[in-house]
Coordinates of C-alpha atoms in Angstrom, one line a residue:
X1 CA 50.1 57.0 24.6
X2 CA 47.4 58.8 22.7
X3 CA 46.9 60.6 20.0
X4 CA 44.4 62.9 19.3
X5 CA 44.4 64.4 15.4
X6 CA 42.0 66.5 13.7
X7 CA 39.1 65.6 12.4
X8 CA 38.8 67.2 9.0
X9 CA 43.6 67.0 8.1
X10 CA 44.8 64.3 10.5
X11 CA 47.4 66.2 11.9
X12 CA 48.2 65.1 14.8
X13 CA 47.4 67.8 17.8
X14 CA 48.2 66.0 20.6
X15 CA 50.3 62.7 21.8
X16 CA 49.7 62.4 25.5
X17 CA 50.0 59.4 28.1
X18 CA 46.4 59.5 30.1
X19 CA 47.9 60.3 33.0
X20 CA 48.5 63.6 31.7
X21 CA 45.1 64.7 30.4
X22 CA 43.3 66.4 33.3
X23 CA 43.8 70.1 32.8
X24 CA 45.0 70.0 28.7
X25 CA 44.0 72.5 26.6
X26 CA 42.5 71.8 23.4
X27 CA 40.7 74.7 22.7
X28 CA 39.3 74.8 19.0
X29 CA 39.9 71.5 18.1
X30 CA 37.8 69.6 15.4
X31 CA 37.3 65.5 16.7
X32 CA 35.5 62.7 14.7
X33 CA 35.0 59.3 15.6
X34 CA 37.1 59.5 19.2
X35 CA 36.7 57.3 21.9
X36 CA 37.7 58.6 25.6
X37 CA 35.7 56.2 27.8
X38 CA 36.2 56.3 31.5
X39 CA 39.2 58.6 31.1
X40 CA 40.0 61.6 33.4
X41 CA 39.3 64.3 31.6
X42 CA 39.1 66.9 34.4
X43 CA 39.6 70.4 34.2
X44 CA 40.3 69.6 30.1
X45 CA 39.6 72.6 28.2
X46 CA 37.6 72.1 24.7
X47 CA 35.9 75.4 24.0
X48 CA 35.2 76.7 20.9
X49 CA 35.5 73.4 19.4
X50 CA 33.5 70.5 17.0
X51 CA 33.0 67.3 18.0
X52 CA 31.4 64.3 16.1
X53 CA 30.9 61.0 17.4
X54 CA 32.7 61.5 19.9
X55 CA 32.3 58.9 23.0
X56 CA 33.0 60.4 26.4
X57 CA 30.9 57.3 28.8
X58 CA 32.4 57.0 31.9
X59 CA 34.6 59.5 32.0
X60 CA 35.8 62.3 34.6
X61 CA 35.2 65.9 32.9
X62 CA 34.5 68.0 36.0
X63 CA 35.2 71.6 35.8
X64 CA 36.0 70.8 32.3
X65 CA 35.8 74.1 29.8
X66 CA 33.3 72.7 26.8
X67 CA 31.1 76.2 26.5
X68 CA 30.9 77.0 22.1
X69 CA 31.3 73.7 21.5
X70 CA 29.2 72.0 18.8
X71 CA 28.3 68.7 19.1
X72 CA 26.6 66.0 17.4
X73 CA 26.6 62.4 18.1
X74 CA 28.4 62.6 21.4
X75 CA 27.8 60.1 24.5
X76 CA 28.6 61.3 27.9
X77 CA 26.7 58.7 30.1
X78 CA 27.4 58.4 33.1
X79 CA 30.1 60.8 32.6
X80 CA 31.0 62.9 35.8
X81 CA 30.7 66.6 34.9
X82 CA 30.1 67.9 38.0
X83 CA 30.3 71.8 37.5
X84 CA 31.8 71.6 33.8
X85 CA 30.6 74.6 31.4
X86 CA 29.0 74.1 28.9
X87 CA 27.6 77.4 28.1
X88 CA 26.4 78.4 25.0
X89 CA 27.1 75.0 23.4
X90 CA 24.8 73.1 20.8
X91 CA 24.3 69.7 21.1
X92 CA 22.7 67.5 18.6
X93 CA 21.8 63.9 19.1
X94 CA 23.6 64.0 22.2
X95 CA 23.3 61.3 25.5
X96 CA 23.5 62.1 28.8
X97 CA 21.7 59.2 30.1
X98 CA 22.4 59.2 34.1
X99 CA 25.6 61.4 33.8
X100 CA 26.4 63.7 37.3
X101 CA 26.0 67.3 35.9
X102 CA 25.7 68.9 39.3
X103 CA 26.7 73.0 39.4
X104 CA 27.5 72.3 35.9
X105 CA 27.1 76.2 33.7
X106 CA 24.7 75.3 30.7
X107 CA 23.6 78.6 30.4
X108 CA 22.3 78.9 26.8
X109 CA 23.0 75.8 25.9
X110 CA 20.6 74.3 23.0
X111 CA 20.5 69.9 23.1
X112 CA 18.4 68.7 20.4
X113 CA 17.3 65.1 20.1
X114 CA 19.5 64.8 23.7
X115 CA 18.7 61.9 25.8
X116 CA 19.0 63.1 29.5
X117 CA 17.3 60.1 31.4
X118 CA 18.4 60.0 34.8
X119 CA 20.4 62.9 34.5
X120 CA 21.4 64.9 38.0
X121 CA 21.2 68.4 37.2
X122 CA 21.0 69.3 40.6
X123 CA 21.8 72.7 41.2
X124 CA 22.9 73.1 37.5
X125 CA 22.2 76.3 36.0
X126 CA 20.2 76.1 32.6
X127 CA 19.0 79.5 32.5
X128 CA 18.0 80.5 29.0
X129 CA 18.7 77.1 27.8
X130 CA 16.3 75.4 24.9
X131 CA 16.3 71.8 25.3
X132 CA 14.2 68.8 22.9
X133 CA 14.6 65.8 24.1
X134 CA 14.2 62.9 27.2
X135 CA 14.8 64.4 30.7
X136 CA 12.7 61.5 32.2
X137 CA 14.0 60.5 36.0
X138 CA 16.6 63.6 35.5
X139 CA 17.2 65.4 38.9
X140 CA 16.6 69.4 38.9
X141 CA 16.6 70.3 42.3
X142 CA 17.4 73.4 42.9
X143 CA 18.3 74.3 39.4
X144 CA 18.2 77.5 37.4
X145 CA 15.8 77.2 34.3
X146 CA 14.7 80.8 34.5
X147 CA 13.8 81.5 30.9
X148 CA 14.6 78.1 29.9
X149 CA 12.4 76.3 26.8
X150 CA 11.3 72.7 27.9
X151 CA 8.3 72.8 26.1
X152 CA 10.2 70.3 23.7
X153 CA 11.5 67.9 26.6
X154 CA 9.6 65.0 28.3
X155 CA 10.0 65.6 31.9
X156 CA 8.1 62.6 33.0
X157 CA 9.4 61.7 36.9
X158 CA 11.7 64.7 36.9
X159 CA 12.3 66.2 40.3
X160 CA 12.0 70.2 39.9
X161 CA 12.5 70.5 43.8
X162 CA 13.8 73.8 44.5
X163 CA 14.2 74.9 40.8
X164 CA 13.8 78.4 39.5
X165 CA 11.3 78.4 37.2
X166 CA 10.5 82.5 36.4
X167 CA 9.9 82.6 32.7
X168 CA 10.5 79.2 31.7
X169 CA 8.5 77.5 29.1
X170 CA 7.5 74.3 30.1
X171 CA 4.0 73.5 29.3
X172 CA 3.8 71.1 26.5
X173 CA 1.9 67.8 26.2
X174 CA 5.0 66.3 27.6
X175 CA 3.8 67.7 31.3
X176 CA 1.2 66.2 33.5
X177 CA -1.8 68.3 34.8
X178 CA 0.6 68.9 38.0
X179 CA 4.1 69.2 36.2
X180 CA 2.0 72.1 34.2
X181 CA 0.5 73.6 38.0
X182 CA 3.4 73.3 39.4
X183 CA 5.8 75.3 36.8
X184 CA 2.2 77.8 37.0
X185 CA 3.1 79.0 40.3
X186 CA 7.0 78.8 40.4
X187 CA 6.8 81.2 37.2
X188 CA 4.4 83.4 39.1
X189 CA 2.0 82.6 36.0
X190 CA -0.7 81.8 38.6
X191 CA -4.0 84.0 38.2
X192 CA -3.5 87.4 40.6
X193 CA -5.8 87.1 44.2
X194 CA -8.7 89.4 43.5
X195 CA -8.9 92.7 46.1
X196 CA -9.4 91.8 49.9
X197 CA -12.1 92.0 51.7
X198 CA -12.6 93.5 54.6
X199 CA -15.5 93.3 57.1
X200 CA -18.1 95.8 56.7
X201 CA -18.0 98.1 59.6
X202 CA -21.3 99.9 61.0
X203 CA -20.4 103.6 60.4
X204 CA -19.1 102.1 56.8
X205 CA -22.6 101.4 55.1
X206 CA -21.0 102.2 51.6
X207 CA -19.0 99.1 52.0

């Protein structure tokens, strides 16, 4: 059995065998100091909530609900959150070090001091999302950063395959002369082609 209280009364807001986890609702709750390591965790709803060191490594939390959330001191490596939501939610000191975040909704989302290493993002949509931290190794292919802020992030040995990059910020000195050429033309930053040329013709000797 476990029991989940709040963070700031200690009454108790849930008593629940693990079994029966996947799909709860725990919308708004406050958690300190919880430990749900390699627990299933799927489809769990925790919108709107606070959570402070509060350890989720290993666990199962696809299509889980977390978008609102504030967060600081959480661990979720090599959690699977394969298309969780977590729009919208800020995230402070937070650790995602090779977690699956595939599909996952981060729209908005704001991580600072976040530790992404290894991280597959693949297909993740981080549109308009601010993040400051370590996305070394982390897999974006095919991801959505359109008007995302990286500019903060060290993306050394990322893998921006495929990504959507219009409007994202991502020159910083944490980018390498081709990282910073490459995000260039996926933004459509690149310098226009001047006007064509077209050869002269003999009846055209104003060209």
């Amino acid at each position: 059995m476990i029991t989940i209280r709040d963070a700031e009364t200690g009454e108790v807001i849930l008593q629940v065998e693990p079994v029966d986890l996947p799909g709860k609702s725990l919308e708004g709750v406050r958690l300190a100091n919880c430990d749900f390591t390699d627990l299933d965790l799927s489809r769990v709803v925790l919108s709107y909530s606070s959570l402070r060191q509060v350890n989720f490594r290993g666990a199962a939390l696809s299509n889980a609900t977390l978008n609102n959330t504030f967060m600081v001191n959480v661990t979720f490596d090599s959690a699977i959150m394969e298309s969780a939501d977590l729009s919208e939610t800020t995230i402070s000191h937070g650790t995602f070090r090779n977690a699956t975040l595939r599909n996952a909704k981060m729209r908005y989302v704001k991580i600072t001091k976040g530790d992404l290493t290894g991280a597959d993002l693949r297909g993740a949509n981080l549109s308009m999302a601010v993040i400051e931290g370590d996305l070394t190794g982390a897999n974006l292919s095919n991801a959505d950063l359109q008007g995302a802020d990286l500019r903060a992030a060290t993306i050394d040995r990322a893998n921006f395959d495929g990504a959507k990059l219009a409007n994202a910020q991502l020159i910083g000195e944490c980018m390498t002369t081709f990282h910073a050429k490459l995000a260039r033309v996926a933004a459509g930053l690149t310098q226009p082609a001047g006007p064509t040329k077209y050869p002269r013709r003999w009846w055209q000797p104003w060209r």
